[in-house]
Coordinates of C-alpha atoms in Angstrom, one line a residue:
M1 CA 0.0 0.0 0.0
L2 CA 2.7 2.4 1.0
S3 CA 4.7 1.6 -2.2
N4 CA 1.6 2.5 -4.3
I5 CA 1.3 5.8 -2.5
K6 CA 5.0 6.6 -3.0
L7 CA 4.8 5.7 -6.6
L8 CA 1.7 7.7 -7.2
N9 CA 3.3 10.7 -5.4
K10 CA 6.3 10.4 -7.6
M11 CA 4.2 10.4 -10.7
I12 CA 2.2 13.5 -9.5
K13 CA 5.6 15.3 -9.0
I14 CA 6.7 14.4 -12.6
L15 CA 3.4 15.8 -13.9
E16 CA 3.6 18.8 -11.5
I17 CA 0.0 18.6 -10.3
K18 CA -0.6 21.5 -7.9
K19 CA -2.0 20.9 -4.5
S20 CA -5.0 23.2 -5.2
Q21 CA -5.8 21.1 -8.3
A22 CA -5.6 17.8 -6.4
F23 CA -7.7 19.2 -3.5
F24 CA -10.4 20.5 -6.0
L25 CA -10.5 17.2 -7.8
F26 CA -10.8 15.3 -4.5
F27 CA -13.6 17.6 -3.4
I28 CA -15.5 17.1 -6.6
C29 CA -15.0 13.3 -6.3
L30 CA -16.2 13.3 -2.7
I31 CA -19.4 15.3 -3.5
S32 CA -20.1 13.0 -6.5
A33 CA -19.7 9.9 -4.3
V34 CA -22.0 11.3 -1.6
A35 CA -24.7 12.1 -4.2
H36 CA -24.3 8.5 -5.5
I37 CA -24.8 7.0 -2.0
S38 CA -27.6 9.4 -1.2
Y39 CA -29.9 8.4 -4.0
N40 CA -29.3 4.7 -3.2
L41 CA -30.2 5.2 0.5
L42 CA -33.4 7.1 -0.6
L43 CA -34.2 4.3 -3.1
K44 CA -34.9 1.8 -0.2
P45 CA -37.9 3.7 1.4
V46 CA -39.4 4.7 -2.0
I47 CA -39.5 1.1 -3.1
D48 CA -40.7 -0.4 0.2
K49 CA -43.5 2.1 0.7
S50 CA -44.7 1.9 -2.9
L51 CA -45.0 -1.9 -2.7
I52 CA -47.2 -1.7 0.5
S53 CA -49.8 0.7 -0.8
E54 CA -50.1 3.7 -3.1
N55 CA -51.6 5.7 -0.2
N56 CA -48.4 5.1 1.9
I57 CA -46.1 6.6 -0.7
N58 CA -44.2 9.5 0.8
F59 CA -43.8 12.0 -2.0
E60 CA -41.2 13.9 0.0
Y61 CA -38.9 10.8 -0.3
I62 CA -39.6 10.8 -4.0
K63 CA -38.7 14.5 -4.4
L64 CA -35.5 13.9 -2.4
F65 CA -34.7 10.8 -4.4
L66 CA -35.1 12.7 -7.7
L67 CA -33.1 15.6 -6.5
S68 CA -30.2 13.3 -5.4
V69 CA -30.3 11.6 -8.9
I70 CA -30.1 15.0 -10.6
L71 CA -27.2 16.1 -8.3
Y72 CA -25.4 12.9 -8.9
I73 CA -25.7 13.4 -12.7
L74 CA -24.6 17.0 -12.4
F75 CA -21.6 16.3 -10.2
T76 CA -20.5 13.4 -12.4
F77 CA -20.5 15.7 -15.4
I78 CA -18.5 18.4 -13.5
R79 CA -16.1 15.7 -12.3
K80 CA -15.4 14.4 -15.8
I81 CA -15.0 17.9 -17.3
S82 CA -12.7 18.9 -14.4
F83 CA -10.4 15.9 -15.0
L84 CA -10.4 16.6 -18.8
I85 CA -9.4 20.3 -18.4
I86 CA -6.6 19.5 -15.9
N87 CA -5.3 16.7 -18.1
M88 CA -5.1 19.1 -21.0
K89 CA -3.1 21.6 -18.8
I90 CA -0.8 18.9 -17.6
E91 CA -0.1 17.6 -21.1
K92 CA 0.8 21.2 -22.2
K93 CA 3.1 21.6 -19.2
L94 CA 4.7 18.2 -19.7
N95 CA 5.4 18.8 -23.4
Y96 CA 7.2 22.0 -22.4
K97 CA 9.2 20.2 -19.7
V98 CA 10.3 17.5 -22.2
S99 CA 11.4 20.1 -24.8
E100 CA 13.2 22.2 -22.2
T101 CA 15.0 19.2 -20.8
I102 CA 16.2 18.1 -24.3
S103 CA 17.2 21.7 -25.2
Q104 CA 19.4 21.8 -22.0
M105 CA 21.4 18.8 -23.2
K106 CA 24.6 19.7 -25.1
I107 CA 24.0 19.2 -28.8
N108 CA 27.5 17.8 -29.2
D109 CA 26.6 15.0 -26.7
F110 CA 23.6 13.8 -28.7
D111 CA 25.8 11.4 -30.5
S112 CA 26.9 9.7 -27.3
K113 CA 25.2 6.6 -26.1
K114 CA 24.2 8.1 -22.7
E115 CA 22.6 11.3 -24.1
G116 CA 20.9 9.3 -26.9
E117 CA 19.2 7.1 -24.3
K118 CA 18.0 10.1 -22.4
V119 CA 16.4 11.6 -25.5
A120 CA 14.8 8.3 -26.4
I121 CA 13.4 7.9 -22.9
L122 CA 12.0 11.4 -22.9
S123 CA 10.5 11.2 -26.4
K124 CA 9.0 7.8 -26.0
K125 CA 8.4 7.0 -22.3
V126 CA 7.0 10.3 -21.3
P127 CA 4.0 10.2 -23.8
E128 CA 3.4 6.6 -22.7
L129 CA 3.3 7.7 -19.0
K130 CA 0.9 10.6 -20.0
N131 CA -1.5 8.2 -21.8
F132 CA -1.5 5.9 -18.7
F133 CA -2.2 9.0 -16.5
D134 CA -5.1 10.2 -18.8
N135 CA -6.8 6.8 -18.6
S136 CA -6.2 6.3 -14.9
F137 CA -6.2 9.5 -12.9
E138 CA -9.9 9.7 -12.4
K139 CA -10.1 6.1 -11.3
I140 CA -7.3 6.5 -8.9
I141 CA -8.9 9.4 -7.0
F142 CA -12.7 8.8 -7.4
T143 CA -13.0 5.0 -7.1
P144 CA -11.5 4.6 -3.6
V145 CA -13.6 7.4 -2.2
N146 CA -16.8 6.1 -3.8
F147 CA -15.9 2.5 -2.7
L148 CA -15.5 3.5 1.0
L149 CA -18.7 5.4 1.0
T150 CA -20.5 2.6 -0.8
M151 CA -19.3 0.1 1.9
A152 CA -20.6 2.5 4.5
G153 CA -23.9 2.8 2.6
I154 CA -24.3 -1.0 2.5
L155 CA -23.8 -1.2 6.3
L156 CA -26.4 1.6 6.8
I157 CA -28.9 -0.1 4.6
D158 CA -28.4 -3.6 6.0
Y159 CA -25.4 -4.3 8.3
K160 CA -25.9 -8.1 8.0
T161 CA -25.3 -7.9 4.2
G162 CA -22.3 -5.7 4.8
I163 CA -20.8 -8.3 7.2
V164 CA -21.0 -10.9 4.4
I165 CA -19.7 -8.8 1.5
I166 CA -17.0 -6.5 3.0
P167 CA -14.7 -9.3 4.2
E168 CA -14.6 -10.8 0.7
V169 CA -13.7 -7.5 -0.8
L170 CA -10.9 -7.0 1.7
I171 CA -9.5 -10.5 1.0
S172 CA -9.3 -9.7 -2.7
I173 CA -7.5 -6.4 -2.0
L174 CA -4.9 -8.2 0.2
I175 CA -4.3 -10.8 -2.6
D176 CA -3.8 -7.9 -5.1
F177 CA -1.2 -6.3 -2.9
K178 CA 0.6 -9.7 -2.7
Y179 CA 1.1 -9.7 -6.4
G180 CA 2.2 -6.1 -6.5
N181 CA 5.9 -6.8 -6.0
V182 CA 5.9 -9.5 -8.7
I183 CA 4.6 -7.0 -11.2
I184 CA 7.2 -4.4 -10.2
D185 CA 10.0 -6.9 -10.6
S186 CA 8.7 -8.1 -14.0
S187 CA 8.3 -4.5 -15.3
N188 CA 11.8 -3.6 -14.2
E189 CA 13.3 -6.5 -16.0
V190 CA 11.4 -5.6 -19.2
F191 CA 12.4 -2.0 -19.0
K192 CA 16.1 -3.0 -18.5
A193 CA 16.0 -5.5 -21.4
E194 CA 14.3 -2.9 -23.7
N195 CA 16.9 -0.3 -22.9
E196 CA 19.7 -2.7 -23.6
L197 CA 18.2 -3.7 -27.0
L198 CA 17.7 0.0 -28.0
S199 CA 21.2 0.9 -27.0
Y200 CA 22.7 -2.0 -28.9
Q201 CA 20.6 -1.0 -32.0
K202 CA 22.0 2.5 -31.8
E203 CA 25.6 1.2 -31.4
V204 CA 25.2 -1.1 -34.5
I205 CA 23.8 1.8 -36.6
E206 CA 26.6 4.1 -35.6
D207 CA 29.3 1.5 -36.3
M208 CA 27.8 0.0 -39.4
E209 CA 30.7 0.9 -41.7
N210 CA 33.3 -0.6 -39.4
I211 CA 31.2 -3.8 -39.0
K212 CA 31.1 -4.2 -42.8
M213 CA 34.8 -3.7 -43.1
T214 CA 35.6 -6.3 -40.4
K215 CA 32.9 -8.7 -41.7
N216 CA 31.4 -9.1 -38.2
E217 CA 27.8 -9.3 -39.4
N218 CA 27.1 -12.8 -38.1
Y219 CA 28.5 -11.9 -34.6
I220 CA 26.4 -8.7 -34.5
Y221 CA 23.3 -10.6 -35.7
K222 CA 23.8 -13.3 -33.0
N223 CA 24.1 -10.7 -30.2
Y224 CA 21.1 -8.8 -31.5
S225 CA 19.0 -12.0 -31.6
E226 CA 20.0 -12.9 -28.0
K227 CA 19.0 -9.5 -26.8
S228 CA 15.7 -9.6 -28.7
E229 CA 14.9 -13.1 -27.3
K230 CA 15.7 -11.9 -23.8
Y231 CA 13.4 -8.9 -24.2
L232 CA 10.6 -11.1 -25.6
R233 CA 11.0 -13.6 -22.7
K234 CA 10.8 -10.9 -20.1
T235 CA 7.7 -9.4 -21.9
D236 CA 6.0 -12.7 -21.9
K237 CA 6.7 -13.3 -18.2
M238 CA 5.4 -9.8 -17.4
L239 CA 2.2 -10.5 -19.3
K240 CA 1.6 -13.7 -17.4
D241 CA 2.3 -11.9 -14.1
Y242 CA -0.3 -9.3 -15.2
Q243 CA -2.9 -11.9 -16.0
T244 CA -2.3 -13.6 -12.6
A245 CA -2.6 -10.3 -10.9
Y246 CA -6.0 -9.7 -12.5
I247 CA -7.6 -12.5 -10.5
P248 CA -8.3 -10.4 -7.4
G249 CA -10.0 -7.8 -9.7
L250 CA -12.2 -10.5 -11.2
L251 CA -13.1 -11.8 -7.8
N252 CA -14.1 -8.3 -6.7
E253 CA -16.0 -7.8 -9.9
Y254 CA -18.4 -10.7 -9.7
L255 CA -18.2 -12.4 -6.3
P256 CA -19.9 -9.6 -4.2
T257 CA -22.9 -9.6 -6.6
I258 CA -23.1 -13.4 -6.5
L259 CA -23.0 -13.3 -2.6
L260 CA -25.6 -10.6 -2.4
L261 CA -27.9 -12.6 -4.8
A262 CA -27.5 -15.6 -2.6
V263 CA -28.3 -13.7 0.5
G264 CA -31.4 -12.2 -1.2
I265 CA -32.7 -15.5 -2.3
F266 CA -32.8 -16.8 1.3
R267 CA -33.7 -13.6 3.2
V268 CA -36.3 -11.9 1.0
P269 CA -38.8 -14.7 0.8
A270 CA -38.4 -15.2 4.6
N271 CA -39.3 -11.5 5.1
K272 CA -35.9 -10.9 6.7
M273 CA -34.9 -8.4 3.9
S274 CA -37.2 -6.0 2.1
Y275 CA -37.3 -5.5 -1.6
G276 CA -36.1 -2.0 -1.1
T277 CA -33.1 -3.1 1.0
F278 CA -32.2 -5.8 -1.6
L279 CA -32.4 -3.6 -4.6
S280 CA -30.6 -0.7 -3.0
S281 CA -27.8 -3.0 -1.8
L282 CA -27.6 -4.6 -5.2
N283 CA -27.4 -1.3 -6.9
L284 CA -24.6 -0.2 -4.6
V285 CA -22.6 -3.4 -4.9
V286 CA -22.8 -3.5 -8.7
G287 CA -22.0 0.2 -8.9
A288 CA -18.9 -0.2 -6.7
S289 CA -17.6 -3.7 -7.4
L290 CA -17.0 -3.3 -11.1
P291 CA -15.3 0.2 -10.9
F292 CA -13.2 -1.1 -7.9
S293 CA -12.0 -4.1 -9.9
H294 CA -10.9 -1.6 -12.6
F295 CA -9.2 0.3 -9.8
L296 CA -7.2 -2.8 -8.7
R297 CA -6.2 -3.4 -12.3
T298 CA -5.1 0.2 -12.6
M299 CA -3.0 0.0 -9.5
T300 CA -1.5 -3.2 -11.0
K301 CA -0.6 -1.3 -14.1
L302 CA 0.8 1.6 -12.0
K303 CA 3.2 -0.9 -10.3
G304 CA 4.3 -1.9 -13.8
Q305 CA 5.1 1.7 -14.6
K306 CA 7.6 1.9 -11.7
A307 CA 10.8 1.6 -13.7
K308 CA 9.5 4.1 -16.2
I309 CA 8.5 6.6 -13.5
D310 CA 11.8 6.3 -11.7
E311 CA 13.8 6.9 -14.9
I312 CA 11.8 9.9 -16.0
S313 CA 11.8 11.3 -12.4
E314 CA 15.6 11.1 -12.3
L315 CA 15.9 12.9 -15.7
F316 CA 13.7 15.7 -14.6
K317 CA 15.6 16.0 -11.3
Q318 CA 18.8 16.5 -13.4
R319 CA 17.0 19.0 -15.5
N320 CA 15.8 21.0 -12.4
G321 CA 19.4 20.9 -11.0
K322 CA 20.8 22.2 -14.2
S323 CA 18.1 24.9 -14.5
E324 CA 18.8 26.1 -10.9
E325 CA 22.6 26.1 -11.5
K326 CA 22.1 27.9 -14.8
S327 CA 19.8 30.5 -13.3
K328 CA 22.3 31.0 -10.4
N329 CA 25.2 31.4 -12.9
E330 CA 23.2 33.8 -15.1
T331 CA 22.2 35.9 -12.1
E332 CA 25.9 36.2 -11.0
E333 CA 27.0 37.1 -14.5
E334 CA 24.3 39.7 -14.8
N335 CA 25.2 41.3 -11.5
K336 CA 28.9 41.7 -12.5
I337 CA 29.5 45.2 -14.0
I338 CA 33.3 45.0 -14.1
E339 CA 35.5 41.9 -13.8
M340 CA 39.3 41.8 -14.0
K341 CA 41.3 38.6 -13.8
N342 CA 45.0 38.4 -13.4
V343 CA 45.5 41.8 -15.2
S344 CA 49.0 43.2 -15.7
Y345 CA 50.1 46.3 -17.6
T346 CA 53.5 47.9 -18.5
Y347 CA 54.0 51.3 -20.1
I348 CA 55.9 51.4 -23.4
N349 CA 59.7 51.7 -22.9
K350 CA 59.3 50.8 -19.3
K351 CA 60.6 47.6 -17.6
D352 CA 58.5 47.6 -14.4
E353 CA 54.8 46.7 -14.4
I354 CA 52.6 49.5 -13.2
L355 CA 49.8 47.0 -12.6
K356 CA 50.5 43.4 -11.7
N357 CA 48.2 40.4 -11.4
I358 CA 45.1 42.5 -10.6
D359 CA 41.9 40.7 -9.7
M360 CA 38.8 42.8 -9.2
E361 CA 34.9 42.5 -9.4
I362 CA 32.5 45.4 -9.2
L363 CA 28.9 44.3 -8.8
K364 CA 25.6 46.0 -9.8
N365 CA 24.7 48.9 -7.5
E366 CA 28.0 48.6 -5.8
K367 CA 30.0 51.8 -5.0
V368 CA 33.8 51.5 -5.2
A369 CA 36.6 54.0 -4.6
I370 CA 40.0 53.7 -6.2
I371 CA 42.6 55.1 -3.7
G372 CA 46.3 55.3 -3.9
K373 CA 49.4 57.6 -4.0
T374 CA 50.4 59.4 -7.2
G375 CA 51.8 57.1 -9.8
S376 CA 50.3 53.9 -8.3
G377 CA 48.2 53.2 -11.4
K378 CA 44.8 54.7 -10.6
T379 CA 44.4 56.5 -13.9
T380 CA 45.9 53.5 -15.8
L381 CA 43.3 51.2 -14.3
L382 CA 40.5 53.5 -15.3
K383 CA 41.8 53.7 -18.9
I384 CA 42.0 49.9 -19.1
I385 CA 38.4 49.6 -17.9
L386 CA 37.4 52.2 -20.6
G387 CA 39.3 50.2 -23.2
L388 CA 41.8 52.9 -23.9
Y389 CA 44.8 50.7 -22.9
K390 CA 45.3 47.1 -24.1
V391 CA 46.3 44.8 -21.3
E392 CA 49.3 42.5 -21.9
K393 CA 48.1 39.7 -19.6
G394 CA 44.7 38.7 -18.1
T395 CA 41.1 39.5 -19.1
V396 CA 38.9 42.5 -18.6
R397 CA 35.1 42.3 -18.9
V398 CA 32.8 45.3 -18.7
F399 CA 29.0 44.4 -18.8
N400 CA 30.3 41.0 -19.9
M401 CA 32.0 42.4 -22.9
N402 CA 35.7 43.2 -23.9
P403 CA 36.0 47.0 -23.6
E404 CA 38.9 47.1 -26.1
K405 CA 36.4 46.0 -28.9
N406 CA 33.9 48.6 -28.0
T407 CA 36.1 51.8 -28.1

């Protein structure tokens, strides 16, 4: 459970989802789930009283029921629109992050194996992660909230039914968590094998002429075949692990409904459960068990994204570090008005240096006084700064430019 939360938190950091956005989405999901539970709770008395006699129908219940249905439809619409808008904003921001990260890499390093792998990861893996996020983000936030309120609603409608169904659901969740580490290990192995195969392909393409000259085609083909077979084996194993991990989701999808039907068959004819209780509970169970099984599968897929998320997260951390360093360096350079390093100067036909190994920095808004006795080089220093004298040794920068070229 904690590993899922950490992984989800890392993905949210990659996508740079703001806390205000996450809180807003959670609030909308909570209101939508409350509306869903409300109309199911109100369904019970409406059905029970209408079956007894038309004269016993409480129209206030019907009005509240219809209002809760309308609110549920309204908040469901708002929820889906909100997720769609935020997904579009995240996609735009993510595309900018990818292009900025690639632009910060040195162009001369693109031919190197390491930089080439980074560009491949950013251009291929990031869109894959974004597609997974688009299809899963709403399920990850809304489904657990709706599921917990649904279980509470079942207990409120009929606690005996809840006692039968809730333990089965908890067992399926525990089984799912058991398979979580298996999925993570399999996905890591596939990710590693895929990177090795892509790197080898790049090396072969870059060294194609030399391979033809040395006639090593058979050796290269053999290595490539071995790496391809390894990748396929790892992929097949991961698919089998995924299929096994779907079993808890399938249990949670159908077993609660089957259990409730079995309970209803025995209790409704014996007048131990009303029709309103049975139909309300059935509606809640069906409305929660199927989405929650999809949620379990989504969490299984999230575990399979771990290697990809770790790799992308590391690349973006490097990018942020470079950006901060670059910003710091640029700020320091902008603040330097005058900079002299190891400057020396000798007058024509003179042997002794009037200025020797001078280092000096004058920053923006800084006031500096040049003090010294007559002949100590004060005027000479000013003329060097103005570009009137050419220094024999060292560098002079004024507003980050060579003053000699601007006089």
